[in-house]
XYZ file of C-alpha atoms in Angstrom:
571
model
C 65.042 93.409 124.993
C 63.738 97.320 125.912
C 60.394 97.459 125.114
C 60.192 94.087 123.958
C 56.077 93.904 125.332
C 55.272 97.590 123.363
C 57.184 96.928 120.053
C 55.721 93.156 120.016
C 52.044 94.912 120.267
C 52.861 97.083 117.696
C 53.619 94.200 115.767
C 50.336 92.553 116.072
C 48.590 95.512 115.510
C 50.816 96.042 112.085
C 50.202 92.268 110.610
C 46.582 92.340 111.355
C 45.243 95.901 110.811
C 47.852 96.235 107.632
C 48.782 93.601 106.852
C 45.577 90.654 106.707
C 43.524 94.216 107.190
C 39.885 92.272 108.439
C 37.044 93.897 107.693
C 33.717 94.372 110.257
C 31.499 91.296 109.800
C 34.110 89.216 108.259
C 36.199 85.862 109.752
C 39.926 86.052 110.076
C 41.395 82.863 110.316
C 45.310 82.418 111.868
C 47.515 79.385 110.731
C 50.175 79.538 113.102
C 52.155 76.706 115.288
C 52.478 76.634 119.253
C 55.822 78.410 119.429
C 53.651 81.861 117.481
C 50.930 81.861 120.951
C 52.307 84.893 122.180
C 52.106 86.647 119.082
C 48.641 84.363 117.772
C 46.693 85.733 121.047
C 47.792 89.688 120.185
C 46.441 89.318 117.321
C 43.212 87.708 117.902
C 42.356 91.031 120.393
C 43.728 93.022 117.094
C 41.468 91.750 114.770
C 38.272 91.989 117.447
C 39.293 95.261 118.126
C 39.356 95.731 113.916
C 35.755 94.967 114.036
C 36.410 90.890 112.588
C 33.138 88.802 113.503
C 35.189 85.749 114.697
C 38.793 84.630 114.789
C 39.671 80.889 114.376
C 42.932 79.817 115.287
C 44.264 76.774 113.698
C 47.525 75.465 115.886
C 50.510 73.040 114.518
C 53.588 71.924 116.207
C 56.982 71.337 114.469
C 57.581 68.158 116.294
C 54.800 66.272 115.840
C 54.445 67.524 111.969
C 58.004 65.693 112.031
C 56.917 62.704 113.895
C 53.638 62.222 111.645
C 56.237 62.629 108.324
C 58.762 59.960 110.318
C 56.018 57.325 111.376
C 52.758 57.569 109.466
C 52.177 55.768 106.582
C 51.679 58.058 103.097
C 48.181 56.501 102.501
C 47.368 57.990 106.079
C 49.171 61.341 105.487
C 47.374 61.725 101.675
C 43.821 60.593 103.382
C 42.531 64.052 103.322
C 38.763 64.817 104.491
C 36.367 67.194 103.380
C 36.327 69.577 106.448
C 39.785 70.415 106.264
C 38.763 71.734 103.190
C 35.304 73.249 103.594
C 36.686 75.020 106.805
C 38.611 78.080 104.327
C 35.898 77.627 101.506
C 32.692 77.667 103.817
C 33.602 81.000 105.465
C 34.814 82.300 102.313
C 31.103 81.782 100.844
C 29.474 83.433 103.755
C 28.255 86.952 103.696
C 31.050 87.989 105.566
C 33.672 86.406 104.118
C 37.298 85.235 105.210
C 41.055 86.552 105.418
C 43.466 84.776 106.471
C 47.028 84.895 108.062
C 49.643 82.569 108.427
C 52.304 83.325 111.138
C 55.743 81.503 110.788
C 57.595 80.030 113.896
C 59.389 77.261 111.675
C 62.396 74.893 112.463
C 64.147 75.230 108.218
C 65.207 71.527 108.137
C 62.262 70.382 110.254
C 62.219 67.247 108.189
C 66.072 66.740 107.391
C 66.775 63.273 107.149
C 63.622 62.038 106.612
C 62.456 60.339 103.144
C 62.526 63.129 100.733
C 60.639 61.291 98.148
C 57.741 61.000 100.712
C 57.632 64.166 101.537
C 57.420 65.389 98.114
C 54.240 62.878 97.311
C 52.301 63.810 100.362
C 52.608 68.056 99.688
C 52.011 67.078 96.360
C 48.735 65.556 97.079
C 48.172 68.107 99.984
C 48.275 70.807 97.155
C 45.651 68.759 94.912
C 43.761 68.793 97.650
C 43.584 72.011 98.556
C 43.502 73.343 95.051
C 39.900 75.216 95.354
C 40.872 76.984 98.217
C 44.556 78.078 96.036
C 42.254 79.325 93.594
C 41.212 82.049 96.394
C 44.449 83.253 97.113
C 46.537 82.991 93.860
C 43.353 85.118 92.649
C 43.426 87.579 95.565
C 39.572 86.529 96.025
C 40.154 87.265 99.735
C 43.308 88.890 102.090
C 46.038 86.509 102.817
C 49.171 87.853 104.599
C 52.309 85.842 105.813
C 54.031 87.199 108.851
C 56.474 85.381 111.018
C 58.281 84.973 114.796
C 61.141 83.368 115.990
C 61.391 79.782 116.706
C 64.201 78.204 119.061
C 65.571 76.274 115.799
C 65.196 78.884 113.496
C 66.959 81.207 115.831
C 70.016 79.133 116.513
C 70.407 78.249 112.962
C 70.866 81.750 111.991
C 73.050 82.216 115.235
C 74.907 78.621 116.125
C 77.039 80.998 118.178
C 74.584 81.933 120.808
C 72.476 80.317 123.221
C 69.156 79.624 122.661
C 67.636 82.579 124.354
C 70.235 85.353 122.992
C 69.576 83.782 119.454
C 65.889 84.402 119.943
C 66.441 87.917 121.151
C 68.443 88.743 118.420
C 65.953 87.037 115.636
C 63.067 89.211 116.844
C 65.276 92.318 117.030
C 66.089 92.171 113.038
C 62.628 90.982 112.065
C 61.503 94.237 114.199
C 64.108 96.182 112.583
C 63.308 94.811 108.895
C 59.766 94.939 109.422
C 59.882 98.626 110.296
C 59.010 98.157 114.126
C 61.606 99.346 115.932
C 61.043 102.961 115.140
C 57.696 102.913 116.839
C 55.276 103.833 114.128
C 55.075 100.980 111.480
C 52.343 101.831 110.268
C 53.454 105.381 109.261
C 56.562 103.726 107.857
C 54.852 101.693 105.867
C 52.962 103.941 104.238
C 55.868 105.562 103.103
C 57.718 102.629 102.304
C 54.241 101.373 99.831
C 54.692 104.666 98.210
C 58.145 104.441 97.138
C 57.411 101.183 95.624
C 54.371 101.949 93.860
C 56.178 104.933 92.427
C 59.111 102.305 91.573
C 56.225 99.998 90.131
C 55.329 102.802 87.736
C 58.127 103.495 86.677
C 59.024 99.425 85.602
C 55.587 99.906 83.669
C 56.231 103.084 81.866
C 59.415 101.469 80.145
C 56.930 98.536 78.487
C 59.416 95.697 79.040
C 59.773 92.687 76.465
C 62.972 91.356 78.624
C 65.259 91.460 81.470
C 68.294 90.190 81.616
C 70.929 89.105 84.177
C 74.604 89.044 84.049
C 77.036 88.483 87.088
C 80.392 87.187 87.531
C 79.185 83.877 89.143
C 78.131 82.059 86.030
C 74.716 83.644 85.500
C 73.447 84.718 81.953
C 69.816 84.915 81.942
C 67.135 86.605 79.652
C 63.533 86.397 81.019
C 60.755 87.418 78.536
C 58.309 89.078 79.565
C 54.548 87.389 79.261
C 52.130 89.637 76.611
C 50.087 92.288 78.682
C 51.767 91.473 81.807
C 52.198 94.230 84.861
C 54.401 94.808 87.295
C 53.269 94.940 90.920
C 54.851 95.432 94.312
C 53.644 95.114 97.932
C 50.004 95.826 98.089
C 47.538 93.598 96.806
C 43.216 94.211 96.473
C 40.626 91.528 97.220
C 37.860 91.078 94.750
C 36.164 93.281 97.783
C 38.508 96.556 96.758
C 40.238 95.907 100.253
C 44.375 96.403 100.211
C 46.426 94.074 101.871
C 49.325 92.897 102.142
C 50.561 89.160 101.314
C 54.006 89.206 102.829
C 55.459 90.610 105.561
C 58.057 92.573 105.176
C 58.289 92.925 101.376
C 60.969 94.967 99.317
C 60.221 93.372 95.766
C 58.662 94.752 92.768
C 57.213 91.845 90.095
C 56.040 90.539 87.510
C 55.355 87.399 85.140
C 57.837 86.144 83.224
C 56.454 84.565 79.570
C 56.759 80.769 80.131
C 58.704 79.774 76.533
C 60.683 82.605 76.972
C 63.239 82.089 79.232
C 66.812 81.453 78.179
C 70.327 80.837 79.620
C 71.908 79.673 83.220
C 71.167 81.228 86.012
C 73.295 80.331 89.840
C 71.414 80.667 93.564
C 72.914 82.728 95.486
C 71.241 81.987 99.127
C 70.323 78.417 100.777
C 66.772 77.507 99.840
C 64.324 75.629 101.940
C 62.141 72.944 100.303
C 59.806 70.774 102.223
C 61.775 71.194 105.205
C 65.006 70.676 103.818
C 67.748 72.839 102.621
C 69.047 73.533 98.490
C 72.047 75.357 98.455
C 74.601 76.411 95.813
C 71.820 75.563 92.940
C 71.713 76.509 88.872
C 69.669 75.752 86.402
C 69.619 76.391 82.372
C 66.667 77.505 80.509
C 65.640 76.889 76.623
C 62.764 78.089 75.420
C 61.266 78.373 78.988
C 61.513 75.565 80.590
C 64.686 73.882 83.322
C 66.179 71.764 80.871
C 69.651 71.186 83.291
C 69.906 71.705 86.805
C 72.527 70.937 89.366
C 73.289 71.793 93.450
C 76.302 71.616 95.544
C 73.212 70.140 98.458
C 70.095 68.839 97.777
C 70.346 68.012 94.385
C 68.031 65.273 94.667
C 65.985 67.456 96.037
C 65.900 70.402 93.513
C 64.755 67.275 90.601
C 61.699 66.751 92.887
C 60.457 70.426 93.507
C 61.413 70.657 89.461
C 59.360 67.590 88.671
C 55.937 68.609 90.790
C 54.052 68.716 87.282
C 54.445 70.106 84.237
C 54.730 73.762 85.232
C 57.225 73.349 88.006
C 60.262 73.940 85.124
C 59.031 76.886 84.073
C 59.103 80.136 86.400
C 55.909 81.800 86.827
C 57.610 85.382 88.635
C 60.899 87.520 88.230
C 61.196 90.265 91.204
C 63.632 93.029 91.769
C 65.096 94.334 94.961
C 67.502 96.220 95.393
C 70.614 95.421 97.534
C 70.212 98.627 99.870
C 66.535 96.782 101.169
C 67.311 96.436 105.073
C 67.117 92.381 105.022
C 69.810 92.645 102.544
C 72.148 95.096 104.456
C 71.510 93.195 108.032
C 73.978 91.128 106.612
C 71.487 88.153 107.886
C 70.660 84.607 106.054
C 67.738 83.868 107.566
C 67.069 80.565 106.045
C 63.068 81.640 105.448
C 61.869 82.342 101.844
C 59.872 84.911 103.342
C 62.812 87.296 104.586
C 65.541 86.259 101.618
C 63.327 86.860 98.816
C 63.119 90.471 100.073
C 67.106 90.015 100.121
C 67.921 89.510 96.704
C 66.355 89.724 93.158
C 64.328 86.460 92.357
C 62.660 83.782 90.405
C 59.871 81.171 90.778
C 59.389 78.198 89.760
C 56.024 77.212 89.419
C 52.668 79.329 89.053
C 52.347 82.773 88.135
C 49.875 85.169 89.511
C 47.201 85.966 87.419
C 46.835 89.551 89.225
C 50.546 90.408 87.427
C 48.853 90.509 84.066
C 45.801 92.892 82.653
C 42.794 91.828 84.319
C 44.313 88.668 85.052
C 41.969 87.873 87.680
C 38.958 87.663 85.357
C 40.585 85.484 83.077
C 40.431 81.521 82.785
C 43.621 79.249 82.463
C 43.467 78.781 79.053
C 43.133 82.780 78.343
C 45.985 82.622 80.540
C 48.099 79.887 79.227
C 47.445 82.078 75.995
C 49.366 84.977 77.698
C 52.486 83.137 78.432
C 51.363 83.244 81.829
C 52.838 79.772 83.477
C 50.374 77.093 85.277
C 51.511 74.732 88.145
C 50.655 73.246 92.089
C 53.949 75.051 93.732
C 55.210 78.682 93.506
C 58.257 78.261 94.695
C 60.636 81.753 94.650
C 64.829 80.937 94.559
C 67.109 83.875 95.309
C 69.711 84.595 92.236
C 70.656 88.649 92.654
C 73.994 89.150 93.796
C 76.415 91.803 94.869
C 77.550 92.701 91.398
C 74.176 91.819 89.495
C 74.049 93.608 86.187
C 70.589 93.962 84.855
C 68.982 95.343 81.638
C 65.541 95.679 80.186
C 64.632 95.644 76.377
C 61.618 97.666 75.781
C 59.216 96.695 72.776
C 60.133 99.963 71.279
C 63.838 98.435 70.936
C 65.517 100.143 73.616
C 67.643 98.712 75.991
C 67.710 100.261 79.906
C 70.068 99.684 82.484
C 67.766 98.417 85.726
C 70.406 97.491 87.933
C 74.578 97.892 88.434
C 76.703 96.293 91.039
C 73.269 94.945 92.531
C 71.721 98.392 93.123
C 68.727 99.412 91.491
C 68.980 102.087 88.717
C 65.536 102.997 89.064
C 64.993 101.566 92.669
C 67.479 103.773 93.975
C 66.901 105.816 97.067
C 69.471 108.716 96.244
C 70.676 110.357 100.001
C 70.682 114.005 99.947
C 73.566 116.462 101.070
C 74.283 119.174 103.301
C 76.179 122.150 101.782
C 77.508 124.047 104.922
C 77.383 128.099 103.370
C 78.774 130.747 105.615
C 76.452 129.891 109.222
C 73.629 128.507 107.144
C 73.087 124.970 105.885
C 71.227 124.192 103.117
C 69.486 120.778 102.929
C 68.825 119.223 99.628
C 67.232 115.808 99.534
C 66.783 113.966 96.210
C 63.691 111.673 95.225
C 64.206 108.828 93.289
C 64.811 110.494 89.743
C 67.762 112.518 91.186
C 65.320 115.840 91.155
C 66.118 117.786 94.296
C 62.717 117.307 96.565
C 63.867 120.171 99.013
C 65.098 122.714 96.852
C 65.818 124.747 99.938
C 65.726 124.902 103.573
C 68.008 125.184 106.106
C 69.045 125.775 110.000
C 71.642 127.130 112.153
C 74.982 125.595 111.585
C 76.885 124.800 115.028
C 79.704 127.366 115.584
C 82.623 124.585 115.711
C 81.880 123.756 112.183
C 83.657 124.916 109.598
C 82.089 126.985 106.941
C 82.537 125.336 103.152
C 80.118 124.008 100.782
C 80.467 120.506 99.430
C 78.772 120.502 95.519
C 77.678 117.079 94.611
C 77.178 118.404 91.127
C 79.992 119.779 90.138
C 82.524 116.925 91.909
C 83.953 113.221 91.136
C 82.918 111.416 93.570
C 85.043 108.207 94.456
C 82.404 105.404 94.288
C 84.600 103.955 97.310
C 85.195 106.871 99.312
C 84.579 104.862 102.719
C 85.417 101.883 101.276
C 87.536 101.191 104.568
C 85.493 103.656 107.403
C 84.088 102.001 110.562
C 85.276 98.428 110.046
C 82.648 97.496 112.821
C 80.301 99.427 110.807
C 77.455 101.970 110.618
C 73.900 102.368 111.085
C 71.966 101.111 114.481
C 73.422 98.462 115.977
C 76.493 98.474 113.537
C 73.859 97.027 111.573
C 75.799 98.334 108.160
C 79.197 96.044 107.866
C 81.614 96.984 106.319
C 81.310 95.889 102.757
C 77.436 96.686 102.909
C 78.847 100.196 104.097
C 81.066 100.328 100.990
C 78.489 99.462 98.734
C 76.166 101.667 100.025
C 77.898 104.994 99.671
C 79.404 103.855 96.367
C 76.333 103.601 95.250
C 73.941 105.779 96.496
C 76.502 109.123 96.115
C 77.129 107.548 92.498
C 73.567 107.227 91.356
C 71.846 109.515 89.874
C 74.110 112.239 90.878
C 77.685 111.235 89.286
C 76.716 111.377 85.563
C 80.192 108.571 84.755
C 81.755 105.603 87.263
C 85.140 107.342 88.122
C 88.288 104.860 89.008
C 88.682 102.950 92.026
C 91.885 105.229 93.102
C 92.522 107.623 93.943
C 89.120 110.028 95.018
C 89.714 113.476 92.553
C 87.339 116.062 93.507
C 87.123 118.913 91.246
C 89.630 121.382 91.434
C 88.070 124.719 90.136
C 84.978 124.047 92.451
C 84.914 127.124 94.389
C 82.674 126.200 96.651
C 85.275 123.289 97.960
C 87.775 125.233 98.919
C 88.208 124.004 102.463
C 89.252 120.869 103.487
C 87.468 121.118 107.017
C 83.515 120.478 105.641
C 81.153 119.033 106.558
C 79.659 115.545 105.107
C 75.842 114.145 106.094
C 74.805 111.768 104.312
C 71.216 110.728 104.515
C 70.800 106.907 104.265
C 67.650 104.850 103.984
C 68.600 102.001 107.391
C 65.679 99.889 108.653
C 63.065 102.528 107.139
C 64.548 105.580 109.180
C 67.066 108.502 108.428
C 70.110 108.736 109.824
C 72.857 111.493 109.261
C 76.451 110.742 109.413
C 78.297 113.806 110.600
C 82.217 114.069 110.339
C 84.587 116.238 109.087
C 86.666 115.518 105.826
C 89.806 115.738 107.683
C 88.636 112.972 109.953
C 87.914 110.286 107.011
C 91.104 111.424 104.405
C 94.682 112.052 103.922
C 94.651 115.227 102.358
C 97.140 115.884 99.061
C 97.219 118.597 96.532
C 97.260 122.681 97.277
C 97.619 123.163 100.868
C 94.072 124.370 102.099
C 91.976 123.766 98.841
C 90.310 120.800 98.946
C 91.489 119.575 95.519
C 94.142 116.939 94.555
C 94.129 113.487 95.741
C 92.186 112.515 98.564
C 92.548 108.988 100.102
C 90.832 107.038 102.733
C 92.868 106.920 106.211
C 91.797 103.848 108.115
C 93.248 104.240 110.845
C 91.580 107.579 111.353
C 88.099 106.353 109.998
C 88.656 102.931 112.338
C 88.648 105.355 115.515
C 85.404 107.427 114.668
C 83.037 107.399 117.940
């Protein structure tokens, strides 16, 4: 890969100074197995470099984690000893304190085949165990961040079609593309990218939501209530210590806690999930009055009754998250069989715990003032992906209205409108929408180049087919041909539609409007301005190039449908 060695420290640099974010005098401890060492030793010169006092790395390996679960005996694997304990809390209760950051190299179905029921008992009593030191980081008491790198079997899971080394090459180039690497300035990018959703995390908190609900055409009919007081959040969290970090790596979600007795109707998984080393897929479960009182899979159903039957909190969900279907792990196209990335995929639930920092001053307050919240208790947190392509999502506020959040899987309020050129006379004007639909350029503008035709294209005043490309670039668009070409589809539809298109127009065919007069040529020019793996990209072409043109000779009115065959040859 080009500049595999600079992007990879970038990388390092990103997780640790951003992401775990150590502070001078303080420990950072790394969880990581032996197939992360490339990445684990960047990052221990990051954090020294940050000013960190020491950096303990603690090393695993998938195979002999298997061969312990295989061969030992459960008494063996539940005989857990103080140090393994004291070694988070002791550092933690030092002056200087403790962060901590888990990098993922994992083989998803490390333990398939093995005893199930085992596996369950001995995480169970792994989690008992290490409940003092959960206490830290469900409480954002100190920074925490999960980052991850390609394994051999993760990579050829995702890609059974290569060999092992192009698998691996490919893995790291969409977790450098997803994680906002690739351009060369993550840091930058993420800034930008934690703005937008803190301004999206405002705006879920100005509508003061009693209940979301979920409608698509696979089954699921879900209402979540919303727990009393509760907030929603997105990527950045604050230690006790007023230092942001961030827990996961990359993130795209905004969340909050569901009420615990609240939760109602059947809801279908829509991606694989991996529990204890061992895949769930094609999942539901039904909801009364909070808790999983069904539940079924087309694999692992066996499985899904253990995670369900951890304790008494495991059948209630503790978080409901949002993201929208134009985040770049969703439009990669990728299954990457890794919570961590699929989460970010797809709106979700978990099962389990909620975190007390998604409610008012949640941190300060004890279980019981918790319980008292709606807020859910339990040993897992276990988040199951359940948005799909044609999600339909609504909010009841307490003031009795109802708001649409999300159509056809895109985000109402999460949506990151493109802007529009309007080509006038040998000028272009650039208008770029924020999030509202509010024009954040209201004017600006260069040179036009001489070969292009001079016309205007209004959004404002058309009807805009929500499927105008609905058959361009088969082989898609974007970097890479990243963008397929139903992710292409949905993405125009949706992000011309939003926001700018007051009404959803019909399928066929595109009508523009006629009396526009600033459409009166058929040779414009299009850019649209897309959101792909955290960077802008224009799409230039002219109309003639993408449509069969009917209607008044020269007016670009009438009925205008897609060509294929001309959009299939675009360069």
């Amino acid at each position: 890969m080009e500049n595999f060695t600079i992007l990879l420290k970038k990388y390092a640099d990103f997780i640790v100074r951003v992401g775990v974010n150590p502070q001078p005098g303080q420990t950072l401890v790394i969880n990581c197995c032996l197939e992360a060492a490339p990445l684990a030793r960047l990052c221990v010169r990051s954090a020294y470099e940050a000013g960190a006092r020491d950096v303990l790395v603690n090393w695993s390996d998938n195979e002999v984690s298997r061969s312990r679960m295989e061969l030992g005996s459960e008494e063996a694997l539940s005989d857990f000893k103080s140090w393994q304990l004291r070694r988070y809390l002791d550092y933690a209760e030092s002056e200087g304190g403790v962060c901590v950051l888990h990098i993922l190299a994992d083989d998803p179905e490390v333990y398939a085949g093995l005893d199930g029921a085992k596996i369950s008992r001995v995480n169970a009593a792994q989690r008992k165990f290490m409940a003092p030191w959960r206490e830290y980081t469900m409480n954002d008491r100190v920074q925490w961040s999960i980052a991850a790198m390609p394994s051999a079997p993760w990579a050829k899971k995702m890609f059974p079609e290569l060999d092992e080394a192009a698998a691996i090459e490919k893995l790291w180039q969409l977790i450098f593309d997803v994680c906002r690497v690739t351009g060369g300035d993550p840091v930058n990018e993420w800034k930008a990218h934690l703005d937008r959703l803190t301004g999206l995390k405002d705006k879920m908190n100005a509508l003061d939501l009693e209940s979301v609900h979920f409608e698509s055409s696979n089954g699921t009919d879900l209402t979540v209530g919303i727990a009393d007081k509760a907030t929603w959040e997105s990527a950045a969290s604050v230690s006790e210590k007023g230092v942001v970090f961030l827990p996961n790596i990359p993130t795209e979600e905004v969340f909050t806690a569901p009420h615990k007795d609240k939760v109602n109707g059947i809801v279908y998984g829509t991606k694989p999930y991996v529990f204890n080393g061992q895949l769930i897929k094609g999942f539901h479960v039904t909801f009364k009055d909070g808790r999983v009182v069904e539940h079924g899979a087309d694999e692992g159903a066996e499985l899904l009754g253990r995670l369900l039957d951890t304790d008494e909190g495991a059948r209630s969900i503790g978080e409901v998250a949002l993201v929208p279907a134009s985040s770049p792990i969703n439009r990669s196209g990728a299954l990457f069989y890794s919570t961590l990335f699929d989460e970010n995929a797809a709106c979700h639930i978990a099962f389990g715990a909620s975190y007390p920092g998604t409610t008012e001053n949640g941190t300060r307050l004890s279980k019981d003032e918790l319980l008292a919240r709606g807020m859910n208790q339990s040993a897992i947190h276990e988040d199951v992906m359940v948005g799909a392509e044609d999600s339909h999502i609504t909010g009841k506020c307490r003031d009795g209205r109802t708001v649409e959040l999300f159509r056809d899987g895109v985000g109402r309020r999460f949506h990151h409108t493109p802007g529009m050129v309007m080509v006038q006379g040998a000028r272009e004007r650039h208008i770029e929408y924020a999030d509202d639909g509010v024009p954040a350029v209201p004017d600006g503008g260069r040179r036009a180049e001489p070969a292009v035709e001079r016309a205007a294209v209004m959004f404002r005043s058309q009807r805009l087919h929500r499927r105008m490309f609905h058959e361009a670039r088969p082989d898609g668009i974007g970097p890479r041909g990243a963008f397929r070409r139903e992710v292409a589809r949905r993405e125009v539809r949706d992000r011309v539609a939003a926001g700018i298109v007051p009404e959803r127009v019909q399928d066929d065919p595109l009508r523009v409007g006629q009396g526009n007069e600033a459409a009166r040529s058929a040779d414009g020019v299009i850019q649209l301005f897309h959101d792909a793996f955290g960077h802008r990209h224009k799409i230039r072409v002219p109309i003639e190039q993408l449509f069969q043109r009917g209607g008044a000779e020269g007016h670009f009115g009438g009925v205008v449908r897609p060509d294929p065959l001309k959009a299939a040859a675009l360069p």
